Every structure is written in C-alpha cells, then in structure tokens.
Short mmCIF file of C-alpha atoms in Angstrom, two decimals:
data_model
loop_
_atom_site.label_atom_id
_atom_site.label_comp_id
_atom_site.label_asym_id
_atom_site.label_seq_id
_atom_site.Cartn_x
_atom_site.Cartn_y
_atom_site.Cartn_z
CA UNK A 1 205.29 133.67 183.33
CA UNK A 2 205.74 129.99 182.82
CA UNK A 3 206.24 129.12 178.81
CA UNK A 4 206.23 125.49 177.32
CA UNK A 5 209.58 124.34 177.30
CA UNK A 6 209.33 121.18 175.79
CA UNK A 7 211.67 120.98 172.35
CA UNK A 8 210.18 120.46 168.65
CA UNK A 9 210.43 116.75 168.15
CA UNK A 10 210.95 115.81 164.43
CA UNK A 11 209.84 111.95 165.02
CA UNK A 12 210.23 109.62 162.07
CA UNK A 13 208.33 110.48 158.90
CA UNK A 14 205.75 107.93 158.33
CA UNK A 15 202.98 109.52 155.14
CA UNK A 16 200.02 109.36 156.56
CA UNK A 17 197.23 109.01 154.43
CA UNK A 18 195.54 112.20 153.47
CA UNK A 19 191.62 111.61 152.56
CA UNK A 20 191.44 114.98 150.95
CA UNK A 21 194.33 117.15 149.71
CA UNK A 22 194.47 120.73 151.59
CA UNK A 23 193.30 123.43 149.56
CA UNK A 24 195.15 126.66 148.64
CA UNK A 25 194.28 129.83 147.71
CA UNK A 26 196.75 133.33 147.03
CA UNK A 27 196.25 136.91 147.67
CA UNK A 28 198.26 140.21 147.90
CA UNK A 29 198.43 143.33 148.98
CA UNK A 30 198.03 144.94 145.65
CA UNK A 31 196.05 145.22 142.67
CA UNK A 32 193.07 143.49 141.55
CA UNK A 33 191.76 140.41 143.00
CA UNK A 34 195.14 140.20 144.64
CA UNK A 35 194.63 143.73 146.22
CA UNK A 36 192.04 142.87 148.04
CA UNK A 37 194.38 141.24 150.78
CA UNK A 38 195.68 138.05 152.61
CA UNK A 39 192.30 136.85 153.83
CA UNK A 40 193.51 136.56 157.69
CA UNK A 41 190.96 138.14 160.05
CA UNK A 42 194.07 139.11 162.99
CA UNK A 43 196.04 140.49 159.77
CA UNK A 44 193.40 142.31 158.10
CA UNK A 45 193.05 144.52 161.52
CA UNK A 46 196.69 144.89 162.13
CA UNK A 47 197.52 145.77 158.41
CA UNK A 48 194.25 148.26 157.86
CA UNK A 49 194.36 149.97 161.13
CA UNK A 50 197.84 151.25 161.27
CA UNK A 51 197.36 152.42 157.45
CA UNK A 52 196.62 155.83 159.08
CA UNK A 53 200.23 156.09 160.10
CA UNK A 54 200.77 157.96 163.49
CA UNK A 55 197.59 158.69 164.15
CA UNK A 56 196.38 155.12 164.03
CA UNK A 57 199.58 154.09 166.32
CA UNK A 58 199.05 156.57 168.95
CA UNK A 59 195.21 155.39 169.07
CA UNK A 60 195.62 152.21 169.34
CA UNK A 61 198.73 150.70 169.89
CA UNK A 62 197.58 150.34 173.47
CA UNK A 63 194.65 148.18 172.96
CA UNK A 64 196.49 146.07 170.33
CA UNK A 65 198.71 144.91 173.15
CA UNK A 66 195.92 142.88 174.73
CA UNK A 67 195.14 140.66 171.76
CA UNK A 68 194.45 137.70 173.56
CA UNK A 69 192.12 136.12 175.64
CA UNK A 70 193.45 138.80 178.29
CA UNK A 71 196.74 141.24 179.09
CA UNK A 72 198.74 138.33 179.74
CA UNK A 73 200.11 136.94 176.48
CA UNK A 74 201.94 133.59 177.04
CA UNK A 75 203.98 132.46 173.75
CA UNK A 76 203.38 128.56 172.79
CA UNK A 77 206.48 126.22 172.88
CA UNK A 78 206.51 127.14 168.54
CA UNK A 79 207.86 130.98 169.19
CA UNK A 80 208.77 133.39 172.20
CA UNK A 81 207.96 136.24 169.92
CA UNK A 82 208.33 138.36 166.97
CA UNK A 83 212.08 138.20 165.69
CA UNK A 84 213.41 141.69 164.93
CA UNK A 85 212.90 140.81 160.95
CA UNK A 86 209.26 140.11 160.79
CA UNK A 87 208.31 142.31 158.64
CA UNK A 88 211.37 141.40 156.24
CA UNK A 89 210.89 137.91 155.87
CA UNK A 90 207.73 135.40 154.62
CA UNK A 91 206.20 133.83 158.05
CA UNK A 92 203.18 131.37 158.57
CA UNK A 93 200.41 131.91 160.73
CA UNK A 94 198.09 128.65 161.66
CA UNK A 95 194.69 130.19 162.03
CA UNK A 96 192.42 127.77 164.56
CA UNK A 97 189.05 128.14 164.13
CA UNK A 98 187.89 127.01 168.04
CA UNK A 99 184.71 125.82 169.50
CA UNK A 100 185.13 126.20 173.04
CA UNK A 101 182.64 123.95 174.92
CA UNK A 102 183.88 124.61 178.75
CA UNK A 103 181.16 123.68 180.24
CA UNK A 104 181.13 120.02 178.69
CA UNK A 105 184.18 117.96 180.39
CA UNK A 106 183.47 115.09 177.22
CA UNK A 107 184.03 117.85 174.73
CA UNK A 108 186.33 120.47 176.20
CA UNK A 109 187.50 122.05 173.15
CA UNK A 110 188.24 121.20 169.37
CA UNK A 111 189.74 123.24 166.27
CA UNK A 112 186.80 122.85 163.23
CA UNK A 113 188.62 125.22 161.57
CA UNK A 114 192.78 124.75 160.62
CA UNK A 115 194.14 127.62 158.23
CA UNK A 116 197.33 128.03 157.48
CA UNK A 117 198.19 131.58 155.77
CA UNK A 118 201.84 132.45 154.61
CA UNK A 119 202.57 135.94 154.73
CA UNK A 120 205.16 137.63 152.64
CA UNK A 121 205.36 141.23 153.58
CA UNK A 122 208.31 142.13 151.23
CA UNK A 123 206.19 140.50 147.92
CA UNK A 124 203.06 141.84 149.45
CA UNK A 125 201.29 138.16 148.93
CA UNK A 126 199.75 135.92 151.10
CA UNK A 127 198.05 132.47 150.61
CA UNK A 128 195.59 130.89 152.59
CA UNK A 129 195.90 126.84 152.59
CA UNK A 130 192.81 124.95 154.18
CA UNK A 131 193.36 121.60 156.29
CA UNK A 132 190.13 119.23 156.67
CA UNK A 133 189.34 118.19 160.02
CA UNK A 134 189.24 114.43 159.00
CA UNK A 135 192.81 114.29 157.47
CA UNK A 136 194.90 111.63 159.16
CA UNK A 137 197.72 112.61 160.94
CA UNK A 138 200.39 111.27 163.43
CA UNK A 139 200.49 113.55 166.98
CA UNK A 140 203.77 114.26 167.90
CA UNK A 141 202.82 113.08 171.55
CA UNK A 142 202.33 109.64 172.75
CA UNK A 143 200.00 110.84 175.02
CA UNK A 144 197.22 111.93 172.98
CA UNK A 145 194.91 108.65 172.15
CA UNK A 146 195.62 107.22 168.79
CA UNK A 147 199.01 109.32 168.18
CA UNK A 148 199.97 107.29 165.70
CA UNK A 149 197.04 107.74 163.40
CA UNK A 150 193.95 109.86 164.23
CA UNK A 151 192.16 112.83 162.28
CA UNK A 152 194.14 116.61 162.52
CA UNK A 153 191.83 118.15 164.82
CA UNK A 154 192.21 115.85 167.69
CA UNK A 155 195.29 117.59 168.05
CA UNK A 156 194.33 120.69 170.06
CA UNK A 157 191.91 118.71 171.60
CA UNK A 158 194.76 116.59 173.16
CA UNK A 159 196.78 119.46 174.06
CA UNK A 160 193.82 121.24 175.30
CA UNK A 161 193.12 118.55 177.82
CA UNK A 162 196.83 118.11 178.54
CA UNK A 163 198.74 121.56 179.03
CA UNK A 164 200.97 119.79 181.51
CA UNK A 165 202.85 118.24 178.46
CA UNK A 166 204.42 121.81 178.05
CA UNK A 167 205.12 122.11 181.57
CA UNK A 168 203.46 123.30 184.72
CA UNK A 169 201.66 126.61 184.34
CA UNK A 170 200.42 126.38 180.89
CA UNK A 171 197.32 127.70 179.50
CA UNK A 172 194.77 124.91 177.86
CA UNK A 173 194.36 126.84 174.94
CA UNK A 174 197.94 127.68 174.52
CA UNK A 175 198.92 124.10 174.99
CA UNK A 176 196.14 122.84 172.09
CA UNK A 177 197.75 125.94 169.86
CA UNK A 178 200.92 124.40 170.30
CA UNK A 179 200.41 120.46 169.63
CA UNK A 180 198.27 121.56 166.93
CA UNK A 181 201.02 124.04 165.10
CA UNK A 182 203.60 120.73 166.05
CA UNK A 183 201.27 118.45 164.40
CA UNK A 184 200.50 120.32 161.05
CA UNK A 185 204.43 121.25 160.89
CA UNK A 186 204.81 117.59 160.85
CA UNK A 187 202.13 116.96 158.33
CA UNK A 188 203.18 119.68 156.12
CA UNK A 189 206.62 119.60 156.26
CA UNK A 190 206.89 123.25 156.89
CA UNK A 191 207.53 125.72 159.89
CA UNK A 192 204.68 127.64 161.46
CA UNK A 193 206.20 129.69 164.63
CA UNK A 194 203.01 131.89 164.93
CA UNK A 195 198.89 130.71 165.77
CA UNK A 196 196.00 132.64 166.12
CA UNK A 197 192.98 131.41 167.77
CA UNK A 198 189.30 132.82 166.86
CA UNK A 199 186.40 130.84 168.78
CA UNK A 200 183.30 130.87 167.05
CA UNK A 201 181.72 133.54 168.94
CA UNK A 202 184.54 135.82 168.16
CA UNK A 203 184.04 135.66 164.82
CA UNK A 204 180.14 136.08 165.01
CA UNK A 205 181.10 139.40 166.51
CA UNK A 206 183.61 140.62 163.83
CA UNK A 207 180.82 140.17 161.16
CA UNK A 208 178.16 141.62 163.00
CA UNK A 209 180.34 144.67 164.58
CA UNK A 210 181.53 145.48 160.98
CA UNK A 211 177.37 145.35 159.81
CA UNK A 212 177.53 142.02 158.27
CA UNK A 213 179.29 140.43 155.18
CA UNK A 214 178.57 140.32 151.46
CA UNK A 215 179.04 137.17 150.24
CA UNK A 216 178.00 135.40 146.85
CA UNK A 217 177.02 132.08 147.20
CA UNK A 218 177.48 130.18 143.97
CA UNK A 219 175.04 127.39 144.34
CA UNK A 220 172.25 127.21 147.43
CA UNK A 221 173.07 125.43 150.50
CA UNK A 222 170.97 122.67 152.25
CA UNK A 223 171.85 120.87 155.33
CA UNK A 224 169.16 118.89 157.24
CA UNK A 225 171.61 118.42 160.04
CA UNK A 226 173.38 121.06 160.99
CA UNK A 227 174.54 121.10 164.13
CA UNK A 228 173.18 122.96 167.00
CA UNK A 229 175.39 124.40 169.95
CA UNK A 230 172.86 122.03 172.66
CA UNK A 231 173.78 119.18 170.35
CA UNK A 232 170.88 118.59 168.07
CA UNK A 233 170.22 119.39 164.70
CA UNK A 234 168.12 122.00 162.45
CA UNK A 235 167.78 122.75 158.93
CA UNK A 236 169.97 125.04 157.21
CA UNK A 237 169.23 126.83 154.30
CA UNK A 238 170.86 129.24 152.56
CA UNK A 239 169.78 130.25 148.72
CA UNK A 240 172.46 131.12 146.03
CA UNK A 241 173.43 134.77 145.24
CA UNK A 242 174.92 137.75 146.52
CA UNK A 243 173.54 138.15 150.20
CA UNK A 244 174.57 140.21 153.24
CA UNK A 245 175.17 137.61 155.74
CA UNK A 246 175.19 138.50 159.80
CA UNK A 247 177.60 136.44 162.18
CA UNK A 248 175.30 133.70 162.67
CA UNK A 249 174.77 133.00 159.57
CA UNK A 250 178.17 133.82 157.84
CA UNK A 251 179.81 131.18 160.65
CA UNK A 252 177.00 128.50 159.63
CA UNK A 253 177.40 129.11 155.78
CA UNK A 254 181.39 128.88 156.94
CA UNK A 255 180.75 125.54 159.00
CA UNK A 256 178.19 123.43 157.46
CA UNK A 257 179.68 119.85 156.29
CA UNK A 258 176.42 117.92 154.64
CA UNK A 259 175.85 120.44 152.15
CA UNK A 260 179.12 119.35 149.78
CA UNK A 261 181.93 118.44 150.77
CA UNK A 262 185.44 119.32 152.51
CA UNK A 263 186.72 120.97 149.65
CA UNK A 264 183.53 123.14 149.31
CA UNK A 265 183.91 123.48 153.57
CA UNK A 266 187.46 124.83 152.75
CA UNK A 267 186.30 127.00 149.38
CA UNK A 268 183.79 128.43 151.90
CA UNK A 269 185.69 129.38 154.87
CA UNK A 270 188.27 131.51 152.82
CA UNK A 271 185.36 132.90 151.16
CA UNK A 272 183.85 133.89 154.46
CA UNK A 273 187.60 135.16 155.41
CA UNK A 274 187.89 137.43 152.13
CA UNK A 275 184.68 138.81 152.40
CA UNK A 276 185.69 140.09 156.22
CA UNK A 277 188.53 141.65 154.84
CA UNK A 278 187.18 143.32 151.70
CA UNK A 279 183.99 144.62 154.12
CA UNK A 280 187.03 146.21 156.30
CA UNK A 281 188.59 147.69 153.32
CA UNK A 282 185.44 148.65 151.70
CA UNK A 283 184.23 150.79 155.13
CA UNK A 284 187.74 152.69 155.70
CA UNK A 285 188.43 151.62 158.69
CA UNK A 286 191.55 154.09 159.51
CA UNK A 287 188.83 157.07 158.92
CA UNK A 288 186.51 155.81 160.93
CA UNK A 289 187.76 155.33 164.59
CA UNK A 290 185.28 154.16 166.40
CA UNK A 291 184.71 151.33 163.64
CA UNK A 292 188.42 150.52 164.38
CA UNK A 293 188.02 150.75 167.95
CA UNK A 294 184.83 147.83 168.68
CA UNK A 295 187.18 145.45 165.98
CA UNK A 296 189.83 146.03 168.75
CA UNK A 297 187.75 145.40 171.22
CA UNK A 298 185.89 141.96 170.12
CA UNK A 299 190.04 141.11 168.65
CA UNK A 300 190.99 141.20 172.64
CA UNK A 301 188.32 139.28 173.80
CA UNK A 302 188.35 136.30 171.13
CA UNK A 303 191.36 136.33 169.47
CA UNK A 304 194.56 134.25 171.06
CA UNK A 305 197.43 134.76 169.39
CA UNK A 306 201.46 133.82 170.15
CA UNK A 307 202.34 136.99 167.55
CA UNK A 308 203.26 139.74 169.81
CA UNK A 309 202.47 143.03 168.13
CA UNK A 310 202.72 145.47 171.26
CA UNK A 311 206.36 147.04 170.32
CA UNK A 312 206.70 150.25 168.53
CA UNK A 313 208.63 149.08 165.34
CA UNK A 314 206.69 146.27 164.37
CA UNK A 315 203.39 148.82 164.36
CA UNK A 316 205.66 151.11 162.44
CA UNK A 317 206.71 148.54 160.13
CA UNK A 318 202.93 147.66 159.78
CA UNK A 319 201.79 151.07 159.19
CA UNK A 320 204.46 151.45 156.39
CA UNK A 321 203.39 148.41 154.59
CA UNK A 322 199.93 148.93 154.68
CA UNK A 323 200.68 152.58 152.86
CA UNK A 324 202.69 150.99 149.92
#
C-alpha cells in the first residue's frame, strides 16, 4: 500500500504570532491525581485493557489490529510504525479531534480539536498540551491557501482536500493527519511521529458505551450559539456541579467556544478526556469483557491512528506497564 513519501521540510523559522499560549496539563500512571492516567482516549484503552495480562492479549489482540477507520492501516509521511523501543522511550501523540462533514464539498473536513500528549512509559507520566484552533501558524505547503500565515486548523483541512501532496494513493484523512502533525512540529518545535484521529461521533460513542461521564463543572455554561451539525444555532446550557454527562452532551460541554474562552475550551476538553479515562478505570474494564469488547469496537470504527499496535511485544510491553 502506497505511503506518503514526501520528506519533513524544516522551512525557515519565521514566529508566528500566537493569540493564545497552548495550555498544558501532566498526569501519570501512578498515585494520586497523577494515578489517574495520561488523559488520551486511544491510550487509556490500550493501557487498561491489556492490564489483564494474557488473558486480555489473547482476547483482544485481534480486534486491536483494526484500529482505524478499517483493516487497512496506512502510516502518514511522520512514521512507518512503532520502532522496536516504544515502550522504552518518551513519544508524542497529536490527538485530532475531527468533524467530518463528507457530504459538504465547502467544508470537507476540519480538526476543532488539536492535543498533543507526551507519553513517557519508563517515568509513567504523560502531559496533555492543548492547541487553539485560531493560533496562527505557517503550513509547511505552499499549496494550502494562506501558507504563510493562517489559523492551525486549516492545516488538515488543506491536507484533507489535497492527499495528492503525499503522493498518489493517499487517504484524505491520512494526508490532513500528516500536514497537520508537520505543521504543529513546526509550530512547536518538537517531533510528533504518531496521530490519532477521533471524529466527533466516535467520541459520542465512547461516553455513551462506557454509561456516560462524571464531570464537575466549576461554573455553569451558557452559549446562545452553539453550533448545530445542519449549520444553525441553539442554546446551550449546562449548570455547574458534578453531573453525569452522555456523549452528546459531554462533546458539546467539550466544544462550546461563546461560553469563555480558548483557554476554558482547552481546560474543558482535557477535563472531558480525564473523566473518560477515570470512568474506564473506575468500571474495571479488564474484568469486565464485554465492556472491553464494544470500546474495541466503537475504537475501530472512529479512531485513525498511524501507531501500529497489532505485534505481540508491544501488547506485551503494554500489558506489563499497565501492571506496575
């Protein structure tokens, strides 16, 4: 199968002016507030699942081999796979938060959400750092419209609408992955090999399969123009305190831009992340199968990841880390 080959340009730094500073937030793997984990969804379900050890491999290694948007999984010009040290050595993941409008040729497909989380699997920490949408960037492709200056999340939307820049038989999504991951490497100054895409509907699912979300809202949330998915608006309101929230409602309390600001978007969306996590924790997922089993399921239908986790010692290596 056909892969990107075009090479990681490093173009000439220019500092492009950053509206609103990304916002950072750390967890581990254990004790305390830090034990309650790294705050990636894709993580959370490799890390918990294979806690069970064999038993947990042998169920469902074979289903964790199709996380994707199907069998096939195509790495993105930024990695051809796991290197043989993954699980020795801190990585980044760029989680893209995706609303896929197919249907709509104007709109295509944009990233609303850009997370990037750096694992470290031998300091059992991870931190979650949250771009705004509206942060001015150079594109590290002159054919994207505005390259030299236009806000981060035009970048998948470019790459989306322009696989051929990788070469002939890429994906869409794969392609936006890619310029995306290019363009916050460039912005960030850092390397990200792996991406994991999550569309919206995806991560209704997650919430609802696991029974919905606690989450404590610290002050009550009111947007008179929320965005609705045949582009109009409706009210949103959601009151402060500690609430179960469904998937609809978790992804609009996640989403909604009017009722503060970026840095309370980005506070909120990690929140939402956590909670997912903790709920997965909290229900035991390794004891209960079947729980395991419909996460799997929803993972390989709206998850897209470049982070191939289908061989037998990185599933080893991830059962043995989530048991220390």
């Amino acid at each position: 199968m056909a892969q990107p080959q075009r090479p990681y340009r490093t173009p000439n730094r220019v500092p492009p002016r950053r509206p609103s500073a990304p916002r950072r937030q750390v967890y581990g793997f254990d004790g305390g507030r830090r034990g309650s984990g790294c705050g990636l969804v894709v993580v959370a379900l490799l890390l918990l699942l294979f806690g069970g050890g064999a038993y947990a491999y042998n169920r469902v290694s074979s289903a964790l081999g199709q996380i994707s948007s199907g069998e096939d999984v195509r790495p993105t010009t930024i990695a051809k796979g796991p290197p043989p040290a993954l699980l020795q050595a801190p990585f980044n993941v760029l989680v893209i938060g995706v609303d896929l409008r197919p249907n709509d040729p104007t709109e295509g497909a944009r990233s609303d959400t850009l997370i990037v989380v750096h694992i470290d699997p031998v300091q059992k920490w991870a931190s979650m750092l949250s771009i705004p949408r509206d942060s001015l960037v150079k594109i590290p492709n002159d054919q994207c419209p505005n390259a030299a200056g236009t806000k981060i999340n035009a970048a998948y939307a470019c790459g989306y609408r322009n696989p051929e820049i990788y070469g002939t038989g890429i994906d869409s999504e794969d392609a936006g992955a890619a310029l995306a991951a290019e363009t916050v490497e460039q912005f960030l100054g850092i390397k990200i090999p792996y991406t994991a895409q999550v569309d919206f509907n995806g991560f209704q699912k997650i919430v609802d399969t696991l029974g919905g979300v606690p989450v404590d809202v610290p002050r009550a949330i009111l947007d008179a123009e929320y965005p609705t998915e045949d582009y109009g608006y409706m009210r949103l309101y959601i009151p402060a305190g500690l609430q179960r929230m469904d998937g609809t409602t978790a992804l609009r309390y996640a989403r909604t831009r009017h009722a503060d600001n970026d840095f309370g978007r980005a506070q909120r969306q990690q929140q939402v992340l956590q909670a997912v996590l903790d709920e997965i924790k909290r229900q035991g997922i390794v004891s209960q199968i079947s729980t395991a089993t419909k996460l799997l399921d929803v993972a390989s239908q709206y998850v897209r990841t470049n982070l191939r986790i289908d061989d037998a010692s990185t599933l080893t290596g991830l059962a043995n880390l989530a048991q220390e």
